Coordinates of C-alpha atoms in Angstrom, one line a residue:
X1 CA 86.0 -5.2 -47.4
X2 CA 86.7 -8.0 -49.9
X3 CA 88.6 -10.9 -48.1
X4 CA 90.3 -11.7 -51.5
X5 CA 91.8 -8.2 -51.5
X6 CA 92.5 -8.0 -47.8
X7 CA 94.0 -11.4 -47.5
X8 CA 91.9 -12.3 -44.5
X9 CA 88.2 -12.5 -43.4
X10 CA 87.0 -9.8 -41.1
X11 CA 85.2 -11.5 -38.3
X12 CA 82.2 -10.6 -36.3
X13 CA 82.5 -10.4 -32.5
X14 CA 82.5 -13.7 -30.8
X15 CA 79.0 -14.7 -29.5
X16 CA 80.1 -15.9 -26.1
X17 CA 76.8 -17.4 -25.1
X18 CA 76.5 -19.5 -28.3
X19 CA 75.7 -23.1 -27.1
X20 CA 78.3 -24.8 -29.3
X21 CA 81.0 -22.2 -28.4
X22 CA 80.2 -22.7 -24.7
X23 CA 80.5 -26.4 -25.1
X24 CA 83.7 -26.2 -27.2
X25 CA 85.4 -23.7 -24.9
X26 CA 84.4 -25.6 -21.8
X27 CA 85.8 -28.8 -23.2
X28 CA 89.1 -27.1 -24.2
X29 CA 89.4 -25.5 -20.8
X30 CA 88.8 -28.9 -19.1
X31 CA 91.4 -30.6 -21.4
X32 CA 93.8 -27.7 -20.7
X33 CA 93.4 -28.2 -17.0
X34 CA 93.6 -32.0 -17.1
X35 CA 96.4 -32.3 -19.6
X36 CA 98.1 -28.9 -19.6
X37 CA 101.2 -30.3 -18.1
X38 CA 101.5 -32.9 -20.8
X39 CA 100.9 -30.3 -23.6
X40 CA 103.2 -27.7 -22.0
X41 CA 105.6 -26.6 -24.8
X42 CA 107.6 -24.3 -22.5
X43 CA 109.9 -27.2 -21.7
X44 CA 110.6 -27.7 -25.4
X45 CA 111.4 -24.0 -25.8
X46 CA 114.6 -24.7 -23.9
X47 CA 116.0 -25.9 -27.3
X48 CA 115.3 -22.4 -28.8
X49 CA 117.7 -19.5 -28.6
X50 CA 117.7 -18.0 -25.1
X51 CA 118.6 -14.5 -26.0
X52 CA 117.4 -11.5 -24.1
X53 CA 116.9 -8.3 -26.1
X54 CA 117.9 -4.7 -26.2
X55 CA 115.8 -1.7 -27.2
X56 CA 118.0 1.4 -26.8
X57 CA 115.5 3.8 -28.4
X58 CA 116.8 7.0 -29.9
X59 CA 119.2 9.2 -27.9
X60 CA 118.3 7.4 -24.7
X61 CA 114.5 8.0 -25.3
X62 CA 112.0 5.2 -26.0
X63 CA 108.3 5.1 -26.7
X64 CA 106.5 1.8 -26.2
X65 CA 102.9 0.6 -26.5
X66 CA 101.0 -2.0 -24.6
X67 CA 97.8 -3.7 -25.8
X68 CA 96.0 -6.9 -24.7
X69 CA 92.9 -9.0 -25.4
X70 CA 92.7 -7.9 -29.0
X71 CA 91.8 -10.7 -31.4
X72 CA 88.0 -10.5 -31.4
X73 CA 85.6 -8.7 -33.8
X74 CA 87.2 -6.7 -36.6
X75 CA 85.7 -3.3 -35.8
X76 CA 87.1 -3.1 -32.3
X77 CA 90.4 -4.9 -33.0
X78 CA 91.1 -2.8 -36.1
X79 CA 90.1 0.5 -34.4
X80 CA 92.8 -0.1 -31.8
X81 CA 95.3 -1.4 -34.3
X82 CA 94.7 1.7 -36.5
X83 CA 95.5 4.0 -33.6
X84 CA 98.6 2.1 -32.6
X85 CA 99.9 2.2 -36.2
X86 CA 99.5 6.0 -36.5
X87 CA 102.9 7.9 -36.6
X88 CA 101.6 9.9 -33.6
X89 CA 98.5 10.5 -31.7
X90 CA 97.3 13.9 -30.6
X91 CA 95.7 13.4 -27.2
X92 CA 94.4 16.4 -25.3
X93 CA 97.1 18.7 -26.7
X94 CA 99.9 16.2 -26.3
X95 CA 101.8 14.7 -29.3
X96 CA 102.5 11.0 -28.5
X97 CA 104.7 9.2 -31.1
X98 CA 104.0 5.6 -32.1
X99 CA 105.8 3.1 -29.9
X100 CA 109.1 1.7 -31.1
X101 CA 108.0 -1.4 -29.2
X102 CA 104.6 -2.9 -29.4
X103 CA 103.8 -5.2 -26.4
X104 CA 100.9 -7.6 -26.7
X105 CA 99.9 -8.8 -23.3
X106 CA 97.9 -11.9 -24.0
X107 CA 94.8 -13.4 -25.7
X108 CA 95.8 -12.3 -29.2
X109 CA 93.0 -14.4 -30.5
X110 CA 89.5 -15.6 -29.6
X111 CA 87.9 -17.9 -28.9
X112 CA 90.6 -20.5 -29.3
X113 CA 94.0 -20.4 -30.9
X114 CA 94.5 -21.7 -34.5
X115 CA 96.3 -20.5 -37.5
X116 CA 93.2 -19.3 -39.3
X117 CA 91.8 -17.5 -36.3
X118 CA 95.1 -15.7 -35.7
X119 CA 95.1 -14.7 -39.4
X120 CA 91.6 -13.4 -39.4
X121 CA 91.2 -11.9 -36.0
X122 CA 94.7 -10.5 -35.2
X123 CA 97.4 -10.8 -37.9
X124 CA 95.2 -9.6 -40.8
X125 CA 93.9 -6.5 -39.0
X126 CA 97.3 -5.5 -37.7
X127 CA 98.9 -6.0 -41.1
X128 CA 96.1 -3.8 -42.7
X129 CA 96.8 -1.1 -40.1
X130 CA 100.6 -1.0 -40.8
X131 CA 101.2 -2.9 -44.0
X132 CA 104.9 -2.0 -44.4
X133 CA 107.7 -0.7 -42.2
X134 CA 107.5 3.1 -41.6
X135 CA 109.0 5.2 -44.4
X136 CA 110.4 7.5 -41.7
X137 CA 112.0 6.4 -38.5
X138 CA 113.0 3.0 -37.1
X139 CA 111.0 -0.2 -37.7
X140 CA 108.9 -1.0 -34.6
X141 CA 109.3 -4.4 -33.0
X142 CA 106.5 -6.6 -31.6
X143 CA 106.7 -8.8 -28.6
X144 CA 103.7 -11.0 -27.5
X145 CA 102.9 -12.8 -24.3
X146 CA 100.4 -15.7 -24.5
X147 CA 97.2 -15.6 -22.5
X148 CA 94.8 -18.4 -21.7
X149 CA 93.2 -18.4 -25.1
X150 CA 96.6 -18.5 -26.8
X151 CA 97.3 -21.6 -24.7
X152 CA 94.2 -23.7 -25.7
X153 CA 96.2 -25.5 -28.4
X154 CA 99.3 -25.8 -26.3
X155 CA 101.0 -22.7 -27.9
X156 CA 101.4 -24.4 -31.3
X157 CA 99.9 -21.5 -33.3
X158 CA 101.3 -18.8 -31.0
X159 CA 104.9 -20.0 -31.4
X160 CA 104.5 -20.5 -35.1
X161 CA 103.3 -16.9 -35.5
X162 CA 105.5 -15.0 -33.0
X163 CA 108.6 -17.1 -32.3
X164 CA 109.6 -19.5 -35.0
X165 CA 110.7 -17.4 -37.9
X166 CA 114.1 -15.7 -38.3
X167 CA 112.6 -12.9 -40.4
X168 CA 109.2 -12.8 -38.8
X169 CA 107.0 -9.8 -39.2
X170 CA 103.3 -8.8 -38.9
X171 CA 102.9 -6.1 -41.4
X172 CA 105.3 -3.3 -40.5
X173 CA 106.1 -4.8 -37.1
X174 CA 108.9 -7.2 -36.9
X175 CA 109.0 -10.1 -34.4
X176 CA 112.2 -11.2 -32.7
X177 CA 111.3 -13.4 -29.7
X178 CA 112.1 -17.1 -29.8
X179 CA 110.1 -18.2 -26.8
X180 CA 106.7 -17.4 -25.2
X181 CA 108.5 -15.2 -22.6
X182 CA 111.2 -12.5 -23.0
X183 CA 113.4 -10.0 -21.3
X184 CA 114.3 -6.6 -22.9
X185 CA 116.8 -4.1 -21.7
X186 CA 115.5 -0.6 -22.2
X187 CA 117.2 2.8 -21.8
X188 CA 118.0 4.6 -18.6
X189 CA 118.3 1.5 -16.4
X190 CA 114.9 0.2 -17.3
X191 CA 114.1 -3.5 -18.1
X192 CA 111.1 -5.3 -19.4
X193 CA 110.4 -8.8 -18.1
X194 CA 107.4 -10.8 -19.5
X195 CA 106.6 -14.2 -17.8
X196 CA 104.5 -17.0 -19.1
X197 CA 102.5 -18.6 -16.3
X198 CA 100.5 -21.2 -18.4
X199 CA 97.0 -20.7 -16.9
X200 CA 98.5 -19.3 -13.7
X201 CA 99.8 -22.7 -12.7
X202 CA 103.6 -22.3 -12.3
X203 CA 106.7 -21.0 -14.0
X204 CA 108.7 -23.8 -15.6
X205 CA 112.4 -24.4 -14.9
X206 CA 113.8 -23.5 -18.4
X207 CA 111.9 -20.1 -18.1
X208 CA 113.4 -19.5 -14.6
X209 CA 116.9 -20.3 -16.0
X210 CA 116.3 -17.9 -18.8
X211 CA 115.4 -15.1 -16.5
X212 CA 118.1 -15.9 -14.0
X213 CA 120.6 -15.4 -16.8
X214 CA 119.0 -12.1 -17.8
X215 CA 118.8 -10.9 -14.2
X216 CA 122.6 -11.2 -13.9
X217 CA 122.8 -7.8 -15.7
X218 CA 120.5 -6.2 -13.1
X219 CA 121.8 -3.9 -10.3
X220 CA 120.3 -1.8 -7.5
X221 CA 119.8 1.2 -9.8
X222 CA 117.7 -0.8 -12.3
X223 CA 113.9 -0.4 -12.6
X224 CA 111.6 -3.1 -14.0
X225 CA 108.4 -3.3 -15.9
X226 CA 106.9 -6.8 -15.3
X227 CA 104.3 -8.1 -17.8
X228 CA 102.1 -11.0 -16.6
X229 CA 99.3 -12.8 -18.5
X230 CA 96.7 -12.1 -15.8
X231 CA 96.3 -9.4 -13.1
X232 CA 96.8 -11.9 -10.3
X233 CA 97.0 -9.1 -7.8
X234 CA 93.2 -8.5 -8.4
X235 CA 92.3 -12.2 -8.6
X236 CA 94.2 -12.9 -5.4
X237 CA 91.5 -11.0 -3.5
X238 CA 89.3 -14.1 -4.0
X239 CA 92.0 -16.7 -4.5
X240 CA 95.0 -15.9 -2.4
X241 CA 97.1 -18.5 -4.2
X242 CA 96.7 -16.7 -7.6
X243 CA 99.5 -14.3 -6.9
X244 CA 102.0 -16.9 -5.6
X245 CA 103.8 -17.5 -8.9
X246 CA 104.4 -13.8 -9.6
X247 CA 105.5 -13.2 -6.0
X248 CA 107.9 -16.2 -6.3
X249 CA 109.4 -14.7 -9.5
X250 CA 109.9 -11.3 -8.0
X251 CA 111.2 -12.7 -4.7
X252 CA 113.7 -15.2 -6.1
X253 CA 114.7 -13.9 -9.5
X254 CA 114.5 -10.1 -9.4
X255 CA 114.8 -9.1 -5.7
X256 CA 118.3 -10.5 -5.1
X257 CA 119.7 -8.1 -7.7
X258 CA 118.4 -5.1 -5.8
X259 CA 116.4 -3.9 -8.8
X260 CA 113.0 -2.6 -8.1
X261 CA 109.8 -3.7 -9.9
X262 CA 108.1 -0.3 -10.4
X263 CA 105.2 -1.4 -12.7
X264 CA 103.2 -4.5 -13.1
X265 CA 101.0 -4.6 -16.2
X266 CA 98.5 -7.2 -17.5
X267 CA 95.4 -7.7 -19.6
X268 CA 93.0 -10.6 -19.3
X269 CA 90.3 -8.5 -17.6
X270 CA 88.8 -6.4 -20.4
X271 CA 88.9 -2.9 -18.9
X272 CA 91.4 -0.4 -17.5
X273 CA 92.2 -0.2 -13.8
X274 CA 95.1 1.2 -11.8
X275 CA 96.1 0.4 -8.3
X276 CA 98.9 2.4 -6.7
X277 CA 101.1 1.8 -3.7
X278 CA 104.3 3.1 -2.1
X279 CA 106.5 0.8 -4.2
X280 CA 104.8 0.2 -7.6
X281 CA 101.8 0.7 -9.9
X282 CA 99.5 -2.2 -10.7
X283 CA 97.8 -1.7 -14.1
X284 CA 95.2 -3.8 -15.8
X285 CA 94.7 -2.8 -19.4
X286 CA 92.7 -5.4 -21.4
X287 CA 90.9 -3.1 -23.8
X288 CA 92.5 -4.2 -27.1
X289 CA 89.3 -5.5 -28.8
X290 CA 87.5 -8.1 -26.8
X291 CA 84.1 -7.5 -25.1
X292 CA 84.1 -4.9 -22.3
X293 CA 84.1 -6.2 -18.7
X294 CA 82.6 -4.5 -15.7
X295 CA 84.6 -2.3 -13.4
X296 CA 82.1 -1.5 -10.7
X297 CA 82.8 -4.7 -8.7
X298 CA 86.6 -4.1 -8.4
X299 CA 87.9 -3.9 -4.8
X300 CA 88.6 -0.4 -3.6
X301 CA 91.9 -1.6 -2.2
X302 CA 94.1 -4.7 -2.5
X303 CA 96.6 -6.4 -0.1
X304 CA 99.4 -7.8 -2.2
X305 CA 100.5 -10.5 -1.5
X306 CA 97.3 -11.4 0.4
X307 CA 97.9 -12.3 4.0
X308 CA 95.9 -15.5 3.5
X309 CA 98.5 -17.0 1.2
X310 CA 99.9 -20.3 2.3
X311 CA 103.4 -19.4 1.0
X312 CA 105.6 -19.5 4.0
X313 CA 108.2 -17.1 2.6
X314 CA 106.0 -14.6 0.8
X315 CA 107.0 -11.0 0.3
X316 CA 105.9 -8.4 2.8
X317 CA 102.2 -7.5 2.2
X318 CA 101.5 -4.0 1.0
X319 CA 98.3 -2.1 0.4
X320 CA 97.4 -0.8 -3.1
X321 CA 94.5 1.6 -3.6
X322 CA 92.2 1.8 -6.7
X323 CA 92.7 5.2 -8.1
X324 CA 91.4 5.0 -11.7
X325 CA 89.2 2.7 -13.8
X326 CA 87.6 2.9 -17.3
X327 CA 84.8 2.9 -17.7
X328 CA 83.9 4.5 -14.4
X329 CA 81.8 2.6 -11.8
X330 CA 78.6 4.5 -12.5
X331 CA 78.9 3.9 -16.3
X332 CA 79.7 0.2 -15.7
X333 CA 76.6 -0.2 -13.6
X334 CA 74.5 1.5 -16.3
X335 CA 75.9 -0.8 -18.9
X336 CA 74.7 -3.8 -16.9
X337 CA 71.1 -2.9 -17.7
X338 CA 71.8 -3.2 -21.4
X339 CA 71.6 -7.0 -21.0
X340 CA 67.9 -7.0 -21.7
X341 CA 68.5 -5.5 -25.2
X342 CA 71.9 -6.8 -26.1
X343 CA 71.9 -10.5 -25.0
X344 CA 69.0 -11.5 -27.3
X345 CA 70.5 -9.6 -30.2
X346 CA 74.1 -10.8 -29.7
X347 CA 73.2 -14.5 -28.9
X348 CA 70.3 -15.8 -31.1
X349 CA 71.7 -19.3 -30.7
X350 CA 71.4 -19.2 -26.9
X351 CA 67.9 -17.7 -27.1
X352 CA 67.0 -20.6 -29.5
X353 CA 68.4 -23.1 -27.0
X354 CA 66.4 -21.6 -24.2
X355 CA 63.2 -21.7 -26.4
X356 CA 63.8 -25.4 -27.2
X357 CA 64.4 -26.3 -23.6
X358 CA 61.3 -24.4 -22.4
X359 CA 59.1 -25.8 -25.2
X360 CA 60.1 -29.4 -24.3
X361 CA 59.6 -28.7 -20.6
X362 CA 56.1 -27.3 -21.3
X363 CA 55.2 -30.3 -23.4
X364 CA 56.4 -32.6 -20.6
X365 CA 54.5 -30.7 -18.0
X366 CA 51.4 -30.7 -20.2
X367 CA 51.7 -34.4 -20.7
X368 CA 52.1 -35.1 -17.0
X369 CA 49.1 -32.9 -16.2
X370 CA 46.9 -35.0 -18.5
X371 CA 47.9 -38.4 -17.0
X372 CA 46.3 -40.3 -14.2
X373 CA 47.2 -40.2 -10.5
X374 CA 49.2 -37.5 -8.7
X375 CA 52.2 -39.8 -8.3
X376 CA 52.3 -40.5 -12.0
X377 CA 52.0 -36.8 -12.8
X378 CA 54.8 -35.7 -10.5
X379 CA 57.3 -38.4 -11.6
X380 CA 56.7 -38.5 -15.3
X381 CA 60.2 -39.5 -16.7
X382 CA 60.4 -36.8 -19.4
X383 CA 59.4 -34.1 -17.0
X384 CA 61.9 -35.2 -14.3
X385 CA 64.6 -35.2 -16.9
X386 CA 63.8 -31.7 -18.1
X387 CA 63.6 -30.4 -14.5
X388 CA 66.9 -31.9 -13.6
X389 CA 68.5 -30.6 -16.8
X390 CA 67.3 -27.1 -16.0
X391 CA 68.6 -27.1 -12.4
X392 CA 72.0 -28.7 -13.3
X393 CA 72.5 -26.3 -16.2
X394 CA 71.6 -23.3 -14.0
X395 CA 74.0 -24.3 -11.2
X396 CA 76.8 -25.0 -13.7
X397 CA 76.2 -21.6 -15.3
X398 CA 76.7 -20.0 -11.9
X399 CA 80.2 -21.6 -11.8
X400 CA 80.4 -22.4 -8.1
X401 CA 84.1 -22.3 -7.0
X402 CA 85.7 -24.9 -4.8
X403 CA 84.2 -25.7 -1.5
X404 CA 87.0 -23.9 0.3
X405 CA 86.3 -20.6 -1.4
X406 CA 84.4 -18.0 0.7
X407 CA 81.7 -17.3 -2.0
X408 CA 81.1 -21.0 -2.7
X409 CA 77.6 -21.0 -1.2
X410 CA 76.6 -17.7 -2.9
X411 CA 77.1 -19.2 -6.3
X412 CA 75.1 -22.3 -5.4
X413 CA 72.2 -20.2 -4.1
X414 CA 72.1 -18.0 -7.2
X415 CA 72.4 -21.0 -9.5
X416 CA 69.5 -22.8 -7.8
X417 CA 67.3 -19.7 -7.7
X418 CA 68.0 -19.2 -11.4
X419 CA 67.0 -22.8 -12.1
X420 CA 63.8 -22.6 -10.1
X421 CA 62.9 -19.3 -11.8
X422 CA 63.0 -21.0 -15.2
X423 CA 61.0 -23.9 -13.8
X424 CA 58.4 -21.4 -12.6
X425 CA 58.4 -19.8 -16.0
X426 CA 57.9 -23.2 -17.6
X427 CA 55.0 -23.9 -15.2
X428 CA 53.4 -20.5 -16.1
X429 CA 53.9 -21.3 -19.8
X430 CA 52.2 -24.7 -19.3
X431 CA 49.3 -23.1 -17.5
X432 CA 48.8 -20.7 -20.4
X433 CA 49.2 -23.5 -23.0
X434 CA 46.5 -25.7 -21.3
X435 CA 44.0 -22.8 -21.6
X436 CA 44.5 -22.5 -25.3
X437 CA 42.7 -24.8 -27.8
X438 CA 45.9 -26.0 -29.5
X439 CA 46.7 -28.7 -26.9
X440 CA 43.5 -30.6 -27.7
X441 CA 44.2 -30.8 -31.5
X442 CA 45.1 -34.1 -33.1
X443 CA 48.7 -35.0 -33.2
X444 CA 51.1 -33.6 -34.5
X445 CA 49.1 -30.3 -34.4
X446 CA 50.1 -29.3 -30.8
X447 CA 53.8 -30.0 -31.6
X448 CA 53.7 -27.9 -34.7
X449 CA 52.0 -25.0 -32.9
X450 CA 54.4 -25.3 -30.0
X451 CA 57.4 -25.1 -32.3
X452 CA 56.1 -22.2 -34.5
X453 CA 54.2 -20.1 -31.9
X454 CA 55.1 -21.0 -28.4
X455 CA 58.8 -21.6 -28.9
X456 CA 59.7 -18.1 -30.3
X457 CA 57.6 -16.3 -27.6
X458 CA 59.0 -18.3 -24.7
X459 CA 62.6 -18.0 -26.1
X460 CA 62.3 -14.2 -25.8
X461 CA 60.7 -14.3 -22.4
X462 CA 63.3 -16.8 -21.1
X463 CA 66.2 -14.7 -22.4
X464 CA 64.7 -11.7 -20.6
X465 CA 64.6 -13.8 -17.4
X466 CA 68.3 -14.8 -18.0
X467 CA 69.1 -11.1 -18.4
X468 CA 67.3 -10.2 -15.2
X469 CA 69.2 -13.0 -13.3
X470 CA 72.5 -11.7 -14.7
X471 CA 71.8 -8.1 -13.7
X472 CA 70.8 -9.1 -10.1
X473 CA 73.6 -11.7 -9.7
X474 CA 76.1 -9.2 -11.0
X475 CA 75.4 -6.9 -8.0
X476 CA 76.5 -9.8 -5.8
X477 CA 79.6 -10.5 -7.9
X478 CA 78.2 -13.7 -9.5
X479 CA 78.3 -14.2 -13.2
X480 CA 79.7 -10.7 -13.9
X481 CA 81.8 -12.0 -16.8
X482 CA 78.7 -13.7 -18.4
X483 CA 76.7 -10.5 -17.9
X484 CA 79.1 -8.5 -20.0
X485 CA 80.3 -11.2 -22.3
X486 CA 76.7 -11.9 -23.3
X487 CA 76.3 -8.2 -24.2
X488 CA 79.5 -8.1 -26.3
X489 CA 80.1 -4.4 -25.8
X490 CA 82.7 -3.3 -28.3
X491 CA 83.2 0.3 -27.1
X492 CA 85.3 1.6 -24.2
X493 CA 88.6 0.3 -25.5
X494 CA 92.0 1.1 -24.1
X495 CA 95.8 0.7 -24.5
X496 CA 98.9 2.2 -22.9
X497 CA 101.5 4.5 -24.5
X498 CA 104.6 4.6 -22.3
X499 CA 107.6 6.9 -22.5
X500 CA 111.1 6.5 -21.1
X501 CA 112.6 10.0 -21.3
X502 CA 116.3 10.7 -21.6
X503 CA 116.4 11.6 -17.9
X504 CA 115.2 8.1 -17.0
X505 CA 111.7 9.0 -16.0
X506 CA 108.9 6.6 -17.1
X507 CA 105.5 8.1 -17.9
X508 CA 102.4 6.0 -18.7
X509 CA 99.7 7.6 -20.9
X510 CA 96.4 5.5 -20.6
X511 CA 94.6 6.0 -23.9
X512 CA 90.8 5.5 -24.0
X513 CA 88.5 5.1 -27.0
X514 CA 84.8 5.7 -26.0
X515 CA 83.4 4.6 -29.4
X516 CA 85.0 2.2 -31.9
X517 CA 84.5 2.7 -35.7
X518 CA 82.1 0.5 -37.6
X519 CA 82.4 2.0 -41.1
X520 CA 85.6 1.9 -43.1
X521 CA 86.7 3.2 -46.4
X522 CA 89.4 1.6 -48.6
X523 CA 92.5 3.6 -49.4
X524 CA 94.2 1.8 -52.2
X525 CA 96.3 4.8 -53.3
X526 CA 97.8 5.4 -49.9
X527 CA 101.5 5.2 -49.0
X528 CA 103.0 1.7 -48.6
X529 CA 103.0 2.1 -44.8
X530 CA 99.5 3.8 -44.5
X531 CA 96.5 1.8 -43.4
X532 CA 94.5 0.0 -46.1
X533 CA 91.2 1.0 -44.4
X534 CA 90.5 4.5 -43.0
X535 CA 87.7 5.2 -40.5
X536 CA 84.7 6.9 -42.2
X537 CA 84.3 8.9 -39.0
X538 CA 87.3 10.1 -37.0
X539 CA 88.3 7.9 -34.1
X540 CA 88.4 10.0 -31.0
X541 CA 90.9 9.2 -28.2
X542 CA 91.3 10.6 -24.7
X543 CA 93.5 10.2 -21.7
X544 CA 91.6 7.9 -19.2
X545 CA 93.4 9.8 -16.4
X546 CA 96.3 12.3 -16.2
X547 CA 99.7 10.8 -17.3
X548 CA 101.1 8.5 -14.6
X549 CA 104.7 9.2 -13.6
X550 CA 105.9 5.7 -12.5
X551 CA 109.4 6.8 -11.6
X552 CA 111.4 9.9 -12.0
X553 CA 114.8 10.7 -13.4
X554 CA 117.8 8.6 -12.5
X555 CA 121.2 10.2 -12.1
X556 CA 124.1 9.4 -14.4
X557 CA 122.2 6.5 -16.2
X558 CA 124.5 4.8 -18.7
X559 CA 123.1 5.1 -22.2
X560 CA 123.5 2.6 -25.0
X561 CA 124.0 3.6 -28.6
X562 CA 120.8 4.4 -30.5
X563 CA 119.4 1.8 -32.8
X564 CA 116.7 -0.8 -33.4
X565 CA 115.9 -3.7 -31.0
X566 CA 118.6 -6.3 -31.0
X567 CA 119.3 -9.6 -29.3
X568 CA 121.8 -9.8 -26.4
X569 CA 124.1 -12.8 -26.2

């Protein structure tokens, strides 16, 4: 895969525990939280065209695809892009045509948004999967909703890629949106609304005005698919306020029309999960390319909106049951134990950092042990500094939530226990070091031996201790994201293929990919719209669960003329 021929550089998966990346992402997250309101470009989007769109499909029938969390390593991202670009997929005896709409649900790039990263991690792979518009059939349209990683530069690169060009396209997919949010009228009284929450904070006034205008066309017979950047219905189980913005939007913009929100769909959590209730389906599908996230800690049932919310006029709370997840809970637990093998292999920089910290701590402990009185030994300045560094780092790694959160104390306890475990390991390493002849050698002999011999050994042992901590903490719902992000599991990918039939029924086909492809062969003689790279071994797809009928036929649904996606005035 020559970048000069592809036009982009295929990237390796992001090493999420890389020290510089952790620092960079942490600083960007802090800046986004502190200054997000000042960098919020949604207010400026009011100057852009405020059109909603129309996707009539063909003869009142429409296929649409949904994918999220996709711009990570090439193999996983391109495996999903390749499948989405195929004219049709044969899945368990069913022929499922390519979507006329491709919906990207957030985090189109990792770790942070920039023009180069979009090109190498998202735009390039998708252009390689569908280089030109299909020779047969209508040209598919792509709409994208920003996630938190798209927001880290204030949406600058996102808007430039997806919303600023009149003739925009990514390979064979054309782009039409002019803002970071959009409304699309679909066949058979179906609508698609996609809201941009900007880190879950709020929905800005120009966005509300845009959707108020679009909602004027809604009526009691209309059904709605609502896209959100994050599955706040799941996150509200821990933070009741997380769902407030979505509930406000449904309650104030959509509900007055009498239309029913029948499907909420989101990415952000990198797995597939479906909760079902009497009124709607709640689907998380974040399997477009980023590292796999656990499913075994998901609540068995959700109350949405949560009864603990402080919103005085919240919608009536309803119960939604977890009916499907991918991977399954047992498989997710099994994957947790892969931390001992995958974390050192995926994160050599993090292992090096741990080795350096432990080596310096050992040298400080050894120096303190060789000094005079007990007081001087205990309060050696280098040693105290290293001990405080370890404890503070371990507590911050556990990410304690605010003092008002119910699991606040749990995170502090696990963080401190993790820190003391590393201190105990450092003490054990010091004990072993002092029984070796190297510490009595003339300077700088001990330092050289510590760096060459002790450092690599203790780095491996400390990484195994970290893996053990993450596995144990994961069973108590602490550092679950780090447990799986550190492993960087590329398999168990997922996306949705949805079908609006001519009779008005909406069926969701959850597509799962157990193993992504890692070996590709170039196909320079293929058709203009065929993928540049073909999998050396066939990519196998399956239905994660039986097709989900979200809503049945609607009587006498007015149909619009067949054609491609267009803007509505």
